[in-house]
Coordinates of C-alpha atoms and ligand atoms in Angstrom, one line a residue:
X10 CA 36.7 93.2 185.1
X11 CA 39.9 95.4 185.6
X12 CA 39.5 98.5 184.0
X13 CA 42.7 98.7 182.4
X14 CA 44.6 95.8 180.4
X15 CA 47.8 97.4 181.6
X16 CA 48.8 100.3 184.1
X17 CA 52.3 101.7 183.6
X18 CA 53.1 102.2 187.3
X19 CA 55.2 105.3 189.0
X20 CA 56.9 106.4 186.1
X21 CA 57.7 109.8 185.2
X22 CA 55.5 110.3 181.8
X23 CA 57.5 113.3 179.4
X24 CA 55.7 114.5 176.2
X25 CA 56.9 117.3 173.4
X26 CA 55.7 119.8 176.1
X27 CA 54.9 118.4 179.7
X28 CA 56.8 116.1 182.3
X29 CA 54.1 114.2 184.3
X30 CA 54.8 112.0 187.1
X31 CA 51.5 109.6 186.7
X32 CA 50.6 105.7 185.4
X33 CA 49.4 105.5 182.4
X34 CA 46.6 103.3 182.1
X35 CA 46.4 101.0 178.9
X36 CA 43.0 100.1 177.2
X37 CA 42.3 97.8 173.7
X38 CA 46.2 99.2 172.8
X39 CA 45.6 102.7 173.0
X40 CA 46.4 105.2 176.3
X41 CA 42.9 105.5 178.7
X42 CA 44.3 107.6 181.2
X43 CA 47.1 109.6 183.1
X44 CA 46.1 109.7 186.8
X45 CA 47.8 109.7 189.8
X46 CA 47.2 106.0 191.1
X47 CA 45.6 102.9 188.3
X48 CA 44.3 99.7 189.3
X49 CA 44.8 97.0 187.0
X50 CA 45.4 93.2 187.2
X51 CA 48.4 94.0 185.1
X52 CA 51.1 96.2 185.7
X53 CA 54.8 97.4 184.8
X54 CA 56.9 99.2 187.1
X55 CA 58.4 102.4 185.4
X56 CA 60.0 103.7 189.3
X57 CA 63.2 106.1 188.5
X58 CA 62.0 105.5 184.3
X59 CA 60.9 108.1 182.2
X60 CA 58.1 107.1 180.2
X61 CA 58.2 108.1 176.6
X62 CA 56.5 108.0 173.2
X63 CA 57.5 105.1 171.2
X64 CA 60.1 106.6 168.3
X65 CA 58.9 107.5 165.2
X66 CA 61.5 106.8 162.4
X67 CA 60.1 108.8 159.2
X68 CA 63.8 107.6 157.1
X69 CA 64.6 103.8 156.5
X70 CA 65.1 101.6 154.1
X71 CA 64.4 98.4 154.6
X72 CA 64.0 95.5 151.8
X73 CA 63.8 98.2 149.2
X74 CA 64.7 97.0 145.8
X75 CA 67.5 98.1 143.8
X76 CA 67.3 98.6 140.1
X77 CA 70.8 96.8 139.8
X78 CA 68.9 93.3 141.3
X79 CA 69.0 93.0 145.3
X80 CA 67.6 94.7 147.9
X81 CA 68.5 96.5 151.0
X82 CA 69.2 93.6 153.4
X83 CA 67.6 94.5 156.4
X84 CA 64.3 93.2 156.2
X85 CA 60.8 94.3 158.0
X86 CA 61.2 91.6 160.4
X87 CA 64.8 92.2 161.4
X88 CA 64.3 95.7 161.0
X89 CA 61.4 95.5 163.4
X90 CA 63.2 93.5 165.9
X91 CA 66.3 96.8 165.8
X92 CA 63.6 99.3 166.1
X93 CA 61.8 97.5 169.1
X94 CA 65.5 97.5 171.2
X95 CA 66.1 100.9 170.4
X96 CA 62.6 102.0 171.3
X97 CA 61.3 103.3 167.9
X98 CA 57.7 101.8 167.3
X99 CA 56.5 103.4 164.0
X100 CA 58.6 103.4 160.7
X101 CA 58.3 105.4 157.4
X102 CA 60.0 103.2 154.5
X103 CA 60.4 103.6 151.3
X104 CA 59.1 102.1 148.0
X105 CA 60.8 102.3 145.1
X106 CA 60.0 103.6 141.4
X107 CA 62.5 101.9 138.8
X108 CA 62.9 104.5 135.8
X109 CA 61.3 103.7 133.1
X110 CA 58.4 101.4 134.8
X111 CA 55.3 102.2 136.1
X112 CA 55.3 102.5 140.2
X113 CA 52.9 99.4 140.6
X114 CA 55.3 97.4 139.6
X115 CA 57.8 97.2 142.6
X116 CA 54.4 98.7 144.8
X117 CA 53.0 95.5 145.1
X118 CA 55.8 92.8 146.1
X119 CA 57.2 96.1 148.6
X120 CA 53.7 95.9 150.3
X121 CA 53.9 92.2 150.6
X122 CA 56.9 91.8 152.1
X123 CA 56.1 94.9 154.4
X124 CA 53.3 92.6 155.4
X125 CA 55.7 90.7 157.7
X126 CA 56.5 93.7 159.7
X127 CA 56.3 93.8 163.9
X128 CA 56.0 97.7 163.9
X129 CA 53.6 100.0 162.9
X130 CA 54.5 101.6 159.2
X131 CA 54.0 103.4 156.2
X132 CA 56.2 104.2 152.8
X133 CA 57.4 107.4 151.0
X134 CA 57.0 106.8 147.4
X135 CA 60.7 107.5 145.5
X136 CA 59.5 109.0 142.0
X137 CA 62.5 108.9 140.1
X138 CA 60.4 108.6 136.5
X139 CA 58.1 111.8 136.0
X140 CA 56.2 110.6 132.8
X141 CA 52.8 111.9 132.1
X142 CA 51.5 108.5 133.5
X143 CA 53.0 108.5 137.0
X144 CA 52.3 112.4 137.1
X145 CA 48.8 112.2 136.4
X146 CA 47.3 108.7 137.5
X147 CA 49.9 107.0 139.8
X148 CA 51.0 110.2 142.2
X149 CA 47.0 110.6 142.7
X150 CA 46.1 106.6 143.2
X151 CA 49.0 106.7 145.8
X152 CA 48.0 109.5 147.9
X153 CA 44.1 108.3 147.6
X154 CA 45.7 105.0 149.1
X155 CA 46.9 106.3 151.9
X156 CA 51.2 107.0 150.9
X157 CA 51.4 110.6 151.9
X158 CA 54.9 111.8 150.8
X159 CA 57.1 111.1 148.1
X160 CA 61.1 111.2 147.8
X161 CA 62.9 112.4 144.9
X162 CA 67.1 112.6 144.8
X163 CA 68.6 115.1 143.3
X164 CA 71.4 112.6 143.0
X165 CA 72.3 109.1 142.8
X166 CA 72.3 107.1 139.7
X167 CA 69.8 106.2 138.6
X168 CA 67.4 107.9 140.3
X169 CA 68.1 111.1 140.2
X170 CA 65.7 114.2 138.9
X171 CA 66.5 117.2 136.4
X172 CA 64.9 120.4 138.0
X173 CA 61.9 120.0 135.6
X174 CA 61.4 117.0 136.2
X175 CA 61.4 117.7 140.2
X176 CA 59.1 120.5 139.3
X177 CA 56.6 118.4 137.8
X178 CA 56.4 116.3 141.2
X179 CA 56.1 119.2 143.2
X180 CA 53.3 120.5 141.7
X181 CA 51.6 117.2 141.1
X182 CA 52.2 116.9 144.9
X183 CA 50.6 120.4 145.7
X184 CA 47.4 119.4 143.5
X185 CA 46.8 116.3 145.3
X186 CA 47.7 116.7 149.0
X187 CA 51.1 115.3 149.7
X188 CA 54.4 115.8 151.0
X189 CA 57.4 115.7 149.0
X190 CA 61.0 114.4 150.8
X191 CA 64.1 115.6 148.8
X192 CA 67.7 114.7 149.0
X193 CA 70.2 117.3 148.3
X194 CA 73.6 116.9 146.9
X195 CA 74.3 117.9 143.2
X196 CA 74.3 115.4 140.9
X197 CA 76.5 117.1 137.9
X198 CA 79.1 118.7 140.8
X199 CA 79.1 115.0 142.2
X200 CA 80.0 113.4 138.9
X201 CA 82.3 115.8 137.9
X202 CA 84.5 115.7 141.4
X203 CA 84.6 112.0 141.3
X204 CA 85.6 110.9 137.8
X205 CA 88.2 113.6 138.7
X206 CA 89.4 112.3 141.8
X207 CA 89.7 108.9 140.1
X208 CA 91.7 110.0 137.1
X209 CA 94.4 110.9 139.9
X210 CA 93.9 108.1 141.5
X211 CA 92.4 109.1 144.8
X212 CA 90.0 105.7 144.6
X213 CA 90.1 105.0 148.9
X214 CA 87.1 105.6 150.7
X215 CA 87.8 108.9 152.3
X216 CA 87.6 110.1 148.5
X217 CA 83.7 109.4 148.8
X218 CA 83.9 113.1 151.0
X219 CA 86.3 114.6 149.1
X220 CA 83.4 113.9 146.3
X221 CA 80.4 115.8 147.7
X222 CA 81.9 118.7 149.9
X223 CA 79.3 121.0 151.8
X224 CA 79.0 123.3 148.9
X225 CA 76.8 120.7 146.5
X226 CA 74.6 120.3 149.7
X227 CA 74.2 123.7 150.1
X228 CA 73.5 124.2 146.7
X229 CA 71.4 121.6 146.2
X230 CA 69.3 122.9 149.3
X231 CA 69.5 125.8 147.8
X232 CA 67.5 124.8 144.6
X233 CA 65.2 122.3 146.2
X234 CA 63.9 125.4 148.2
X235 CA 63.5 127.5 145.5
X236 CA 61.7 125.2 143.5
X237 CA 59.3 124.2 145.8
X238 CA 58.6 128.1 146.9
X239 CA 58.0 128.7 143.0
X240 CA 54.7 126.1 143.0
X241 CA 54.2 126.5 146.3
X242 CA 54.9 123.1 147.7
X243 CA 56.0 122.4 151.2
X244 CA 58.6 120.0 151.7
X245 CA 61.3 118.3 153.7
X246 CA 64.7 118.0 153.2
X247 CA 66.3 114.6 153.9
X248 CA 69.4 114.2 156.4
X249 CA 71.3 117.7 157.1
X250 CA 75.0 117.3 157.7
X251 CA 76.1 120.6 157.7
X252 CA 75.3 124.1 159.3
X253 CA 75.8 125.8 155.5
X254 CA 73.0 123.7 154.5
X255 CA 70.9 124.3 157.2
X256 CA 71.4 128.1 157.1
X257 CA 69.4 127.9 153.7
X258 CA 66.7 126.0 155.4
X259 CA 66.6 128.7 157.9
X260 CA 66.4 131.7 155.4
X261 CA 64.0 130.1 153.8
X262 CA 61.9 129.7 156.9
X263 CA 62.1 133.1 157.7
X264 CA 60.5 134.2 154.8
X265 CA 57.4 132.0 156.2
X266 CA 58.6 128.5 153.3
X267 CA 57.1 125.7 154.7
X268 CA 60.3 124.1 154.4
X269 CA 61.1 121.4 157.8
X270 CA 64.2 119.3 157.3
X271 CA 65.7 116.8 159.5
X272 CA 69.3 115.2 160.5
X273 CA 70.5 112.3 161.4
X274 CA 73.0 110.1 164.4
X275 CA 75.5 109.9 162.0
X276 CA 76.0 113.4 161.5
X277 CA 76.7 113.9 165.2
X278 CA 79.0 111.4 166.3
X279 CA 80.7 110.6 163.0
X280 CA 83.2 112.5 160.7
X281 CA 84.9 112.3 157.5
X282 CA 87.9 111.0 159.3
X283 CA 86.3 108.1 159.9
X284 CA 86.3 107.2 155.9
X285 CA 90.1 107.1 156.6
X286 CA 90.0 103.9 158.7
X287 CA 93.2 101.7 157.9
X288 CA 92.3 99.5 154.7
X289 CA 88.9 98.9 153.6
X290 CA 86.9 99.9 157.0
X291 CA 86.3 103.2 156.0
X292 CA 84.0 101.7 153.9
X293 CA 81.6 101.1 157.0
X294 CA 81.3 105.1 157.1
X295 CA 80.2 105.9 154.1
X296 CA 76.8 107.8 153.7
X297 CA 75.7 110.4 151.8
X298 CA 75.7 113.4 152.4
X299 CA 79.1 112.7 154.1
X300 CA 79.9 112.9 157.9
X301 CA 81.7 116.2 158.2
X302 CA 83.6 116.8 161.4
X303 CA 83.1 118.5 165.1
X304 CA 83.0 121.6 164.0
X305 CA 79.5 120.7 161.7
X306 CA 78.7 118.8 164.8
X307 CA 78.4 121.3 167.0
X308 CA 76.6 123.8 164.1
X309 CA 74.1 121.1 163.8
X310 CA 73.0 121.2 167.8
X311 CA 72.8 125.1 167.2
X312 CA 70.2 124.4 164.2
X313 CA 68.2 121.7 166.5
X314 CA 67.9 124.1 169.4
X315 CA 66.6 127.1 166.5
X316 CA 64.2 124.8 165.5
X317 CA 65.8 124.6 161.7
X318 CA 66.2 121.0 162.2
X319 CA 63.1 119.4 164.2
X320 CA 63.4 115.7 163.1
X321 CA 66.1 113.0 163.8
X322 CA 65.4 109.7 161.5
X323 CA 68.3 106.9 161.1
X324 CA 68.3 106.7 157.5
X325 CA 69.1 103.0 158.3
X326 CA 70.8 101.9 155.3
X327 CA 72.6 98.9 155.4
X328 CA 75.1 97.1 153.7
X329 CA 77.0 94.3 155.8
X330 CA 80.7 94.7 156.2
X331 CA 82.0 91.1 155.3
X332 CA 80.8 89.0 152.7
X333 CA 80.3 89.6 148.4
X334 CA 76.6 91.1 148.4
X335 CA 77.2 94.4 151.2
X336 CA 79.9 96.9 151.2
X337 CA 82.2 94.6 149.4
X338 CA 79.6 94.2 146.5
X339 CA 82.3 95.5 143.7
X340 CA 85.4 93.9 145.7
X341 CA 87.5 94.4 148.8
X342 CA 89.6 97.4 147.2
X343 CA 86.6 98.8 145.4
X344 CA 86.6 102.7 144.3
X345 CA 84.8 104.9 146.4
X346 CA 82.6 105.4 144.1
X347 CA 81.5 101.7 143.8
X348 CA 81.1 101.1 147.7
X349 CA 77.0 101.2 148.3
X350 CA 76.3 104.0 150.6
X351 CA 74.2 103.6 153.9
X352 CA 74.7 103.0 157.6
X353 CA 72.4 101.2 160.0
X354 CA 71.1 103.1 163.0
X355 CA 67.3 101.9 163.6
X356 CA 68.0 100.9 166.7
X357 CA 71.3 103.7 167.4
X358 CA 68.7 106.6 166.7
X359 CA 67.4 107.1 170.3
X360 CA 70.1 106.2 172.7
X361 CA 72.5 108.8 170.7
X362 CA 70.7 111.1 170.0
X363 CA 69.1 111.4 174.3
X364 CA 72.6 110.5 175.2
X365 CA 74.5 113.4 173.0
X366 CA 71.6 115.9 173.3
X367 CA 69.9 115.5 176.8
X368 CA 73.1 113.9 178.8
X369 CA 74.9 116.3 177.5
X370 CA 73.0 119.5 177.7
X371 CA 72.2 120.1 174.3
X372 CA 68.4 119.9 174.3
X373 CA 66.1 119.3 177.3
X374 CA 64.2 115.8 177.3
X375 CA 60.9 117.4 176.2
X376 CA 63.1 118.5 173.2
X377 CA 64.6 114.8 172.8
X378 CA 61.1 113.7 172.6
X379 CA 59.9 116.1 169.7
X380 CA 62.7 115.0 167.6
X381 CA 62.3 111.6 167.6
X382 CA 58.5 111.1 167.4
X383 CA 56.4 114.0 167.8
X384 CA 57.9 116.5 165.0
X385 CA 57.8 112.9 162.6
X386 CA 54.6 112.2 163.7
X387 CA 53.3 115.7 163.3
X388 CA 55.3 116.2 159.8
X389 CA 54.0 113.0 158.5
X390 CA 50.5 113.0 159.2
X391 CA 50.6 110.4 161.7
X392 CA 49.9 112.8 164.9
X393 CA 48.0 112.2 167.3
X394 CA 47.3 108.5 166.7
X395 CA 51.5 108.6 167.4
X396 CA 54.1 111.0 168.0
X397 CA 52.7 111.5 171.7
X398 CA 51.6 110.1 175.1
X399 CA 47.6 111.8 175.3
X400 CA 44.3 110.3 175.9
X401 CA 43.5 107.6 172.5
X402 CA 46.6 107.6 170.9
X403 CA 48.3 104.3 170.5
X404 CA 50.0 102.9 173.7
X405 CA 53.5 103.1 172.1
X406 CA 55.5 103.4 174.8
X407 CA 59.2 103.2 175.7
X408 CA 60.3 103.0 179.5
X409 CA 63.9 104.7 179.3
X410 CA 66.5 104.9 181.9
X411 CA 68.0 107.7 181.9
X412 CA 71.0 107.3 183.8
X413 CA 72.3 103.7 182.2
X414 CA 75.4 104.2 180.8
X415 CA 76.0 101.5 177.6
X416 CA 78.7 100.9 175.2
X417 CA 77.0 100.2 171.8
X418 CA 77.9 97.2 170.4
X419 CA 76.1 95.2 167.1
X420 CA 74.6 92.9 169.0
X421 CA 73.2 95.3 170.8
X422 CA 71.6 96.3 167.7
X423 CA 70.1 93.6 166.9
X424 CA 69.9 94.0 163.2
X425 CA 70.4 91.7 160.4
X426 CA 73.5 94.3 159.2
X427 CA 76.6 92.7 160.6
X428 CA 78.2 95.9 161.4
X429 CA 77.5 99.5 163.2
X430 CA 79.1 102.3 162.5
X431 CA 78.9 103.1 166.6
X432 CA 80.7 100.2 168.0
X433 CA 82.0 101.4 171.0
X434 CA 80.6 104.5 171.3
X435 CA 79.9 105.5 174.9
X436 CA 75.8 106.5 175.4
X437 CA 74.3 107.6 178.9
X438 CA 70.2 106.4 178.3
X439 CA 68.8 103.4 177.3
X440 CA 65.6 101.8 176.4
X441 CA 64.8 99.1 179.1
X442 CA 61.0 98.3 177.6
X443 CA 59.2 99.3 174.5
X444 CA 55.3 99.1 174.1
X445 CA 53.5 98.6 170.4
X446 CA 50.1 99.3 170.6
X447 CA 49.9 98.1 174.5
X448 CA 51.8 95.0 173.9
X449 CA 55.2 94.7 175.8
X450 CA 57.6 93.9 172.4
X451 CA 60.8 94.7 174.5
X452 CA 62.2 94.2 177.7
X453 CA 65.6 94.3 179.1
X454 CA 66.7 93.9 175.4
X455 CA 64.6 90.8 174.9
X456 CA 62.3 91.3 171.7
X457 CA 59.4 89.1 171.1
X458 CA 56.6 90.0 168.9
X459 CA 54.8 87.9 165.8
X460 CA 55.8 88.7 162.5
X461 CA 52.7 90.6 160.9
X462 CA 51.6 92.4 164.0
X463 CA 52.5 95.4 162.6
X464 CA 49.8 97.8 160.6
X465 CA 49.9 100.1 157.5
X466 CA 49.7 103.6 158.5
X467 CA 47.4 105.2 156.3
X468 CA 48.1 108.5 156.1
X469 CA 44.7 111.1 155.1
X470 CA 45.2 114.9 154.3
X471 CA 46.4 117.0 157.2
X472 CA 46.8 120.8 157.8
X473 CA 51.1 121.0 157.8
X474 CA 51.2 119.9 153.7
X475 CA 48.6 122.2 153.3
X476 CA 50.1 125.5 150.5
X477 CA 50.6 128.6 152.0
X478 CA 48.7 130.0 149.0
X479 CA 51.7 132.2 148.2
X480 CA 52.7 132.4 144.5
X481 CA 55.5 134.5 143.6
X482 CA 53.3 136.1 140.9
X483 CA 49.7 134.8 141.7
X484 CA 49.7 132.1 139.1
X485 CA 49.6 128.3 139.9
X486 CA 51.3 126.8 137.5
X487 CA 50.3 123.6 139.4
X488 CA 47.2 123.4 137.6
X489 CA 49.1 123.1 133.9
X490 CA 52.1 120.9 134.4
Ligands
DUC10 N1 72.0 108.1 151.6 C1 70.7 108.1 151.2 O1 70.3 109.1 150.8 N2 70.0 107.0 151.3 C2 70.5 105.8 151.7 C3 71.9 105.8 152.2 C4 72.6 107.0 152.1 O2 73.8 107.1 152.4
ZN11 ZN1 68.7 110.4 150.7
ZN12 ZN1 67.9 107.5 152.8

């Protein structure tokens, strides 16, 4: 009997830290072995291919409900099918609280139709309803069950939190053991700007950055840090577009805050200009925060390489282009502020983000691999079953070549969303096979897995979400909330 199921043969094998050149040899879908030379009946030639971990995507929604009726249209099997091409293997997604209703009500259909996913995967928890209820019996039966991390908005109608009420999650996080994802824009600021801007008549879609300048991210970042250092909670904020923003993550950090925060594609290779597109195809653009411009671009690389910034997710979002139930929901000359925000990039995620960073001599490939699955992995409490290319974690694998040059095209995607924001966008690196759990789900862009194959993630308590123990005054008010 062959001792491997599957040898990896004559690649060159690059982790968060090392660059190998070894096989890999594959056993009951997890990694056996690095050696120099594996026999097995079965193998796949990696020669001139860098072997990496399969992506870990800790942002993106897929199916998740809407308290208006509808759901995010890419669902877990189309979704899957994106990540595979692109080379991610793991997803984070997110379930949704409607205010007002307890969180088992949308918690159970989300989990069934996650059910039909190809990739691995877990859920964030968005709390948008802090009653006593959720606070002190659904937060706890959640975490005990395996969803480590909950998202709260700090924006967005309706789901956005007052400061007490994003107090009251943070602590209830701190007392039970989990992570709490925040996204930072400022919802009064927001509101105020944008019935504003529509009074005078500024209604296009390059009014949707005029709305939310860097200053409510900032400030929001601001605040989200400040709350969470006042109970002692560590967190992560959601999809940095801006150096301003990410200074306050750094200060923060300096004074030892377990504060991480991660970016996203967009905000590299997309600007507010792009919201300016003749007629209604700035619509296709619009995200929130906002794409800024080169200059943020180029602040953002300076973050990654400080370490500020240590994750890269997709935050795919999506909203086809044409049709009535996308980003012409409210009509083809919509206001700005009726356009549903969102781009797709589940499958975008790891050629632009090698192709900008390591092609162009932003990061080094050990760094490319820490943002896009180990940092995740590691943040999440997913490490070292993914996130990494070691002895018994999961043979998620993607062979990358890293001299292809591609132009990025939607059906290179491979999504349900009939539109990406990248079309033809220029990328050096591409995925030529990706690996779930040992089995080959991608090769030469062909994806074939059976719906279902994937498995929940659940996530147990891990050292990183630990407190630091530091109160400003001694007292843990996370004990009276
Ligand atoms: N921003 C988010 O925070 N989530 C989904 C889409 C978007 O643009
Ligand atoms: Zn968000
Ligand atoms: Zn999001």
């Amino acid at each position: 009997m062959a001792e491997f199921d599957l040898v990896i043969r004559g690649g060159t094998v690059v982790t968060g830290t090392d660059i190998m050149r070894c096989d890999v040899g594959i056993r009951a879908g997890r990694i056996a072995a690095l050696a120099d030379h594996l026999d097995a009946a079965e193998t796949l030639d990696a020669d001139g291919l860098l072997v990496l971990p399969g992506g870990v995507d800790t942002h993106c929604h897929l199916a998740q409900p809407w308290p208006e009726g509808g759901r995010d249209e890419e669902s877990f099997i189309s979704g899957s099918i994106a990540s595979f091409a692109g080379g991610t293997t793991s997803a984070i997604c997110f379930s949704s609280q409607f205010k007002g209703h307890p969180i088992r009500d949308t918690l159970t259909d989300y989990q069934a139709r996650a059910s039909s996913a190809m990739m691995d995967y877990s859920f964030h928890q968005i709390i948008t309803d802090a009653s006593d209820a959720v606070i002190h019996e659904e937060i706890p039966a959640l975490i005990a069950a395996g969803i480590r991390s909950l998202k709260v908005f700090l924006t967005y109608d309706p789901l956005y939190l007052d400061d007490r009420q994003y107090l009251r999650v943070l602590s209830a996080a701190r007392r039970h053991g989990a992570l709490v994802t925040v996204h930072c824009e400022n919802y009064e600021a927001i509101k105020w700007r944008s019935e504003a801007l529509l009074a005078a008549g500024h209604t296009a879609p390059k009014y949707h950055a005029w709305s939310r300048p860097k200053i409510v991210e900032r400030e929001a970042t601001h605040r989200a840090i400040a709350l969470a250092e006042l109970v002692d909670q560590p967190i992560q904020i959601f999809h940095v577009s801006c150096p301003e923003a990410a200074e306050e993550i750094a200060r923060a950090q300096a004074r030892g805050v377990k504060v991480w925060a991660e970016t996203c594609p967009q905000y590299f290779v997309l600007s507010a200009a792009d919201m300016d597109r003749p007629g209604f195809e700035g619509a296709k653009f619009i995200c929130s925060p906002s794409p800024r411009g080169p200059e943020e671009q180029a602040g953002l690389w300076q973050h990654i390489r400080r370490g500020t910034l240590d994750v890269v997710s997709s935050d795919h979002s999506g909203s086809s282009y044409e049709g009535n139930v996308g980003k012409r929901r409210a009509g083809s000359d919509a206001p700005f502020t009726k356009i549903p925000n969102g781009v797709p990039g589940l499958a975008a995620r790891l050629p632009i983000i090698f192709s900008e960073g390591v092609s162009k001599g932003n990061i080094d490939v050990n760094h490319f691999v820490r943002l896009i699955a180990t940092n995740p992995a590691k943040l999440f409490g997913l490490y070292p079953r993914k996130g990494s290319i070691a002895i018994g974690s999961d043979a998620d694998l993607v062979l990358w070549d890293p001299t292809k040059k591609t132009t990025i095209t939607n059906a290179l995607m491979q999504q349900a969303i009939d539109y990406t924001p990248y079309e033809g966008l220029e990328v050096t690196g591409w995925p030529v096979a990706t690996l779930s759990r040992g089995r080959v789900v991608m090769r030469d862009g062909k994806v074939q897995a059976e719906p279902g194959s994937g498995q929940f993630l659940a996530r147990g308590a891990y050292d990183m979400i630990r407190p630091t123990g530091n109160l400003p005054d001694g007292f843990d008010a996370s004990q009276y909330p």
